[in-house]
Coordinates of C-alpha atoms and ligand atoms in Angstrom, one line a residue:
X1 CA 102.4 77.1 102.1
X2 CA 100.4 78.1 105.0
X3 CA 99.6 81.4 106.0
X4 CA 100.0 82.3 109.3
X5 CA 97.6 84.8 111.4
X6 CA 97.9 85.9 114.8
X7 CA 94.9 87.3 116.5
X8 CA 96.0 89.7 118.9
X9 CA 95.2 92.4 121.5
X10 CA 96.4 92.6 125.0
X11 CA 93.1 93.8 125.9
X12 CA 91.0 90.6 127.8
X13 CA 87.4 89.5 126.8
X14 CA 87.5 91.6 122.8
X15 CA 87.1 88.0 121.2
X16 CA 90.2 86.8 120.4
X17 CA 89.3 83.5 121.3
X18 CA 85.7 83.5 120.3
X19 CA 87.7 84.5 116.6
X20 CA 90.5 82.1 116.9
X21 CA 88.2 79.3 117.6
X22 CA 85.2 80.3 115.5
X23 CA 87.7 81.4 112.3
X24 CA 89.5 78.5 112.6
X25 CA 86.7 75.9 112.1
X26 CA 85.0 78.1 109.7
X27 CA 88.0 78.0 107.3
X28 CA 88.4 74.2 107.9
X29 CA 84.6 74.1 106.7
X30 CA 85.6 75.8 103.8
X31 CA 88.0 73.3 102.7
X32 CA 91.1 74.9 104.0
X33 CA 93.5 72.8 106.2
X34 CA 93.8 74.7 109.0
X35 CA 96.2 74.4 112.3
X36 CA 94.8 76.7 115.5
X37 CA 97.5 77.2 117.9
X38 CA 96.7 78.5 121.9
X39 CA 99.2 80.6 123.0
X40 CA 96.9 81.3 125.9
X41 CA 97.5 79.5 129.4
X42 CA 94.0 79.9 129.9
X43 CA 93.8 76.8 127.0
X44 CA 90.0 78.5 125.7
X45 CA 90.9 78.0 122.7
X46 CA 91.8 74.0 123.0
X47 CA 88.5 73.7 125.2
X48 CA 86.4 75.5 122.8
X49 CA 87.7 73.3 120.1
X50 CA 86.4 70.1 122.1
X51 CA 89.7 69.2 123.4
X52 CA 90.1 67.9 126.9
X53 CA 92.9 69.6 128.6
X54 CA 93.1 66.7 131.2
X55 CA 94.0 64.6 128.4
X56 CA 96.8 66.5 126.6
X57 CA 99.9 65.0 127.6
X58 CA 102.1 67.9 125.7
X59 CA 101.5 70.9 124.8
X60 CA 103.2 74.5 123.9
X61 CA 104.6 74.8 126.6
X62 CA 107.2 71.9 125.9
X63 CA 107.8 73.6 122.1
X64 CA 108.6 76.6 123.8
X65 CA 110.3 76.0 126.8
X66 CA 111.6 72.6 125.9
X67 CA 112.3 71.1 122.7
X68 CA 109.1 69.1 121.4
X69 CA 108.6 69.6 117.8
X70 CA 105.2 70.8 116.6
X71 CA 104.8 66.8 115.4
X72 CA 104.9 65.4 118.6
X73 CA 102.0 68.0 120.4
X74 CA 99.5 69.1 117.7
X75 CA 96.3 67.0 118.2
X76 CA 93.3 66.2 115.7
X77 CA 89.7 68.3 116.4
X78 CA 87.3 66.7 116.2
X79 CA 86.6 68.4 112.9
X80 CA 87.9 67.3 110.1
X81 CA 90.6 69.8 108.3
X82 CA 91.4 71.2 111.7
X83 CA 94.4 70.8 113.9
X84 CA 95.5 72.8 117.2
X85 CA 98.6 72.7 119.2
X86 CA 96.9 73.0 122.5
X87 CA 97.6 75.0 125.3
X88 CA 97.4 74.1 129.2
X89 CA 97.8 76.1 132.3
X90 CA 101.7 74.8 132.4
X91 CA 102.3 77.7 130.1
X92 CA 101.2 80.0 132.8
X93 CA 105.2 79.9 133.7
X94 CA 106.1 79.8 130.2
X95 CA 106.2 83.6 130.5
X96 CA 109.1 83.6 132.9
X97 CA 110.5 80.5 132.0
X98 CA 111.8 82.1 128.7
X99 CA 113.5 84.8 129.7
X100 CA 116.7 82.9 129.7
X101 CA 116.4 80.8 127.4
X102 CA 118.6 81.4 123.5
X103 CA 116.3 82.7 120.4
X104 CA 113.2 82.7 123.1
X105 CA 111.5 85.2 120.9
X106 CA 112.0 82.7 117.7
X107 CA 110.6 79.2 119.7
X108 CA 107.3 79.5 117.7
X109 CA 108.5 80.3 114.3
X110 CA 111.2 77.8 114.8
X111 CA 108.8 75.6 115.5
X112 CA 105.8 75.6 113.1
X113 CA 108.4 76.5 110.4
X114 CA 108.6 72.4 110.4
X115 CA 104.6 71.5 110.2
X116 CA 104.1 75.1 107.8
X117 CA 103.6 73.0 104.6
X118 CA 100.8 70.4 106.0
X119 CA 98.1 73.7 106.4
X120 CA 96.7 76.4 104.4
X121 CA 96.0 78.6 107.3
X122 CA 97.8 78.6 111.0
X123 CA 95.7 80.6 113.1
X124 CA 97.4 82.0 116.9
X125 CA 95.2 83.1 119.4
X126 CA 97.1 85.0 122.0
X127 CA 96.8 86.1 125.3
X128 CA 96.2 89.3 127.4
X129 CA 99.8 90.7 127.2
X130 CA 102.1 91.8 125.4
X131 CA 104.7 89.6 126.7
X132 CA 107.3 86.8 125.2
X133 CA 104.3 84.7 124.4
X134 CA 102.7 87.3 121.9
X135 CA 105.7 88.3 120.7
X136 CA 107.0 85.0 119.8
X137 CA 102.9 84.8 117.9
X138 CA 104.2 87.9 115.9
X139 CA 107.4 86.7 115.5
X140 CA 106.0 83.9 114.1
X141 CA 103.3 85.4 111.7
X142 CA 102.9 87.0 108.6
X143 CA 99.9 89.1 109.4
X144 CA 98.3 89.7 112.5
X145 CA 94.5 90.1 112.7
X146 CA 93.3 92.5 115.5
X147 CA 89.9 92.2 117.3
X148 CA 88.3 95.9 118.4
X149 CA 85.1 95.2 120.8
X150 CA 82.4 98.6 119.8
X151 CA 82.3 99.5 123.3
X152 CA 83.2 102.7 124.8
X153 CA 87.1 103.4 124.6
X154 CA 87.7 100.6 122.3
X155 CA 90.4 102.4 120.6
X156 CA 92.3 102.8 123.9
X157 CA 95.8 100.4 124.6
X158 CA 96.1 99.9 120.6
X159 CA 98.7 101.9 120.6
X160 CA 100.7 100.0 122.5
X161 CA 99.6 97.1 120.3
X162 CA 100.9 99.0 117.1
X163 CA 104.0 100.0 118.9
X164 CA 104.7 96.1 120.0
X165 CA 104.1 95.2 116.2
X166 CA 106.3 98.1 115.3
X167 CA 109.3 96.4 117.6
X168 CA 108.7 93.1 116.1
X169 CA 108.9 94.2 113.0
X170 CA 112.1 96.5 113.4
X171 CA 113.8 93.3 115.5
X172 CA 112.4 89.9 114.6
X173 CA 109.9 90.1 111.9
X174 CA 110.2 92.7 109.3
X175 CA 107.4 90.8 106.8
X176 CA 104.7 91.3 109.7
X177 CA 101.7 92.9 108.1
X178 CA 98.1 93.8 109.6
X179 CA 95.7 91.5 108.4
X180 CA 93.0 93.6 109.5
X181 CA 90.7 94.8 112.1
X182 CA 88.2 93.2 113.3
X183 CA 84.9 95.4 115.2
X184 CA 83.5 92.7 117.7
X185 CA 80.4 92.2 119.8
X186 CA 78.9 95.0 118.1
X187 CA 75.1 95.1 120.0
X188 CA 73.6 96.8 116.9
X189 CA 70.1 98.9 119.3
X190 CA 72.7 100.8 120.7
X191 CA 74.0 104.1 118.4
X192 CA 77.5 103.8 120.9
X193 CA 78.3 101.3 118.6
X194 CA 77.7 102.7 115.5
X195 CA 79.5 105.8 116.9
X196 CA 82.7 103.4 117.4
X197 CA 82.6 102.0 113.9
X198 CA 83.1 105.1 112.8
X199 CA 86.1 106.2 114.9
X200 CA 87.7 102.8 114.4
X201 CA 86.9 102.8 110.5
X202 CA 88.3 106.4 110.4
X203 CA 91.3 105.4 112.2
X204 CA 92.6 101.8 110.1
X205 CA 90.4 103.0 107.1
X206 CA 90.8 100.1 104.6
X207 CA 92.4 97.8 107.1
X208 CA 88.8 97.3 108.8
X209 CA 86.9 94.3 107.9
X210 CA 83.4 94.4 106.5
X211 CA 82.5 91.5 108.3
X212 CA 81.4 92.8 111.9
X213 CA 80.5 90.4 114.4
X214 CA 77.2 91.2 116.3
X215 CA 76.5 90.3 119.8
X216 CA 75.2 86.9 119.4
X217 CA 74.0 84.3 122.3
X218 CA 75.1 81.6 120.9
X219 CA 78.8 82.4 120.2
X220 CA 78.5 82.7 123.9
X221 CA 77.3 79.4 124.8
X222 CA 79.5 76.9 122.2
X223 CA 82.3 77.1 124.5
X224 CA 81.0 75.6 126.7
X225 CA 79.8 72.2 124.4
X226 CA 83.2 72.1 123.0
X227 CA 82.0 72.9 119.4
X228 CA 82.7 75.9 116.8
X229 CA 79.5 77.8 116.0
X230 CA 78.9 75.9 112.8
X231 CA 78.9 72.8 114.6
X232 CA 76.7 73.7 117.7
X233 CA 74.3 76.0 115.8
X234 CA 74.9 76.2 111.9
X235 CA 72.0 78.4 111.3
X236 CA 73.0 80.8 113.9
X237 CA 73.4 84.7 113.1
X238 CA 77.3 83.8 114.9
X239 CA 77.8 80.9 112.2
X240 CA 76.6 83.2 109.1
X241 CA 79.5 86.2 110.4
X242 CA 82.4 83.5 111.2
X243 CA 82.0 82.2 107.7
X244 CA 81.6 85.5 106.2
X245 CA 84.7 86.8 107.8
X246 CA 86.4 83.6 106.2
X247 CA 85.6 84.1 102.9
X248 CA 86.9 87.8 103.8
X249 CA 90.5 86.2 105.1
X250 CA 90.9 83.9 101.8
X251 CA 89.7 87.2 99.7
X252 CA 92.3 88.6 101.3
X253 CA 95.2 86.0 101.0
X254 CA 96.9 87.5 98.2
X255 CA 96.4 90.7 98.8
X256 CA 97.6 90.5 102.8
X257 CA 100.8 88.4 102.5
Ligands
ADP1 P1 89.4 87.2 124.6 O1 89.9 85.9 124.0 O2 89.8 88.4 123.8 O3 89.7 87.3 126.1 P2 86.8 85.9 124.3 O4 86.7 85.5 122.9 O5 87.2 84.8 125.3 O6 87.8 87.1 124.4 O7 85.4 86.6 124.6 C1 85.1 87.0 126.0 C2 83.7 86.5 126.4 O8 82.7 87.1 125.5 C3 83.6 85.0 126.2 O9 82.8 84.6 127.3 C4 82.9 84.8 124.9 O10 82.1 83.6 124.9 C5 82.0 86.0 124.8 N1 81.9 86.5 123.4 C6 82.8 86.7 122.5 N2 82.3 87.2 121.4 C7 81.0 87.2 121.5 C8 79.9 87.6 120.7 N3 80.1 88.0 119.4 N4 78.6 87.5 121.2 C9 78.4 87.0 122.4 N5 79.4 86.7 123.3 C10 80.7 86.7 122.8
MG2 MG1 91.3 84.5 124.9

């Protein structure tokens, strides 16, 4: 049965995409089966993964909001192994939409509950907020992986984080576990970021990920071919972390359930 990770932080621009995306194919690679879902109306995620939003005729938006099944809107990558349930900028209302509607928290979990058997890994980027749409990403997970960008202040706002994942699992989700942290865009001739490795390491201790994922030029500019890291530039120093960090998630699938 699959696992399923959401990578959140409400924080904007810490690589939760870049991670989604990137973690995603790299599992897929790896011979896992592997479904990537975009919570995020901004749909980086489903571009990133060479899908053309103009083409996408449903996406979550209609599992959450209406009543498409999983089936009907996930959408073969171009990869092999790797699925995503896409997202457009129709879920920009999704937000609102909701707030009426029965079980809104549940819509997700409800939903890939159905498809949860067909993958070995469901991965849920999420955006910005710490709205219904990442809630119902928790709701839906059983760990929740949580990008930390080694800049100044990078601990700040993660308390709200923790106190969000603290409600979910009090109200909706009580197996919720932290998959780990993950220290991001680390630029590696500054000491700043050594100096934050050590406050966040000191802070989740165990829960920190050895894998840490450099500043790297090239994660920058895949997006924007459409391709994963290991398929624009295998060799990169981006494709050698991504893959690191996956054997580090399937090390940890046991453990982290
Ligand atoms: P989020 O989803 O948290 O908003 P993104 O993954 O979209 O963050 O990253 C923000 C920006 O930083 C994007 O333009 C992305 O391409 C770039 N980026 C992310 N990680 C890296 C990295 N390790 N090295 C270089 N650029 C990165
Ligand atoms: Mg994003």
């Amino acid at each position: 049965m699959g696992k399923i990770i959401s990578i959140a932080n409400q924080k904007g621009g810490v690589g939760k995409t870049t991670s989604s995306v990137n973690l995603s194919a790299c599992l897929a690679s790896l011979g896992n089966r592997v479904l990537l879902v975009d919570t995020d109306p901004q749909g980086n995620a489903t571009s990133g993964v060479g899908v053309n939003k103009a083409d996408v005729s449903q996406c979550i938006y209609n599992i959450l909001v209406e009543d498409a099944t999983a089936e009907e809107v996930i959408v073969h990558s171009e990869m092999e192994q790797l699925d995503i349930i896409p997202a457009t900028i129709q879920l920009a209302g999704a937000e609102i939409e909701l707030v009426p509607i029965i079980s809104r928290e549940i819509r997700l979990k409800s939903a890939i509950e159905a498809v949860k058997d067909q993958y070995d890994f469901i991965i849920i980027d999420c955006p910005p907020s710490l709205g219904l749409l990442t809630i119902n990403a928790l709701t839906a997970s059983d760990t929740v992986m949580i990008p930390v960008q080694c800049e100044y202040y990078a601990l700040e706002g993660l308390s709200q984080l923790l106190n969000t994942i603290r409600l979910v699992q009090k109200h909706l989700n009580q197996q919720l576990m932290i998959e780990g942290v993950l220290l991001t865009m680390l630029d590696a001739r500054t000491n700043l970021g050594i100096q934050v490795i050590e406050e966040v390491k000191k802070y989740f201790q165990d829960k920190v990920y050895q894998t840490i994922i450099p500043r790297n030029v090239r994660l920058g500019e895949a997006p924007s071919h459409g391709l994963p890291i290991i398929s624009y530039d295998p060799k990169s120093r981006g494709a050698e972390v991504y893959l690191d960090l996956a054997k580090e998630v399937m090390a940890n699938g046991e453990r982290v359930r």
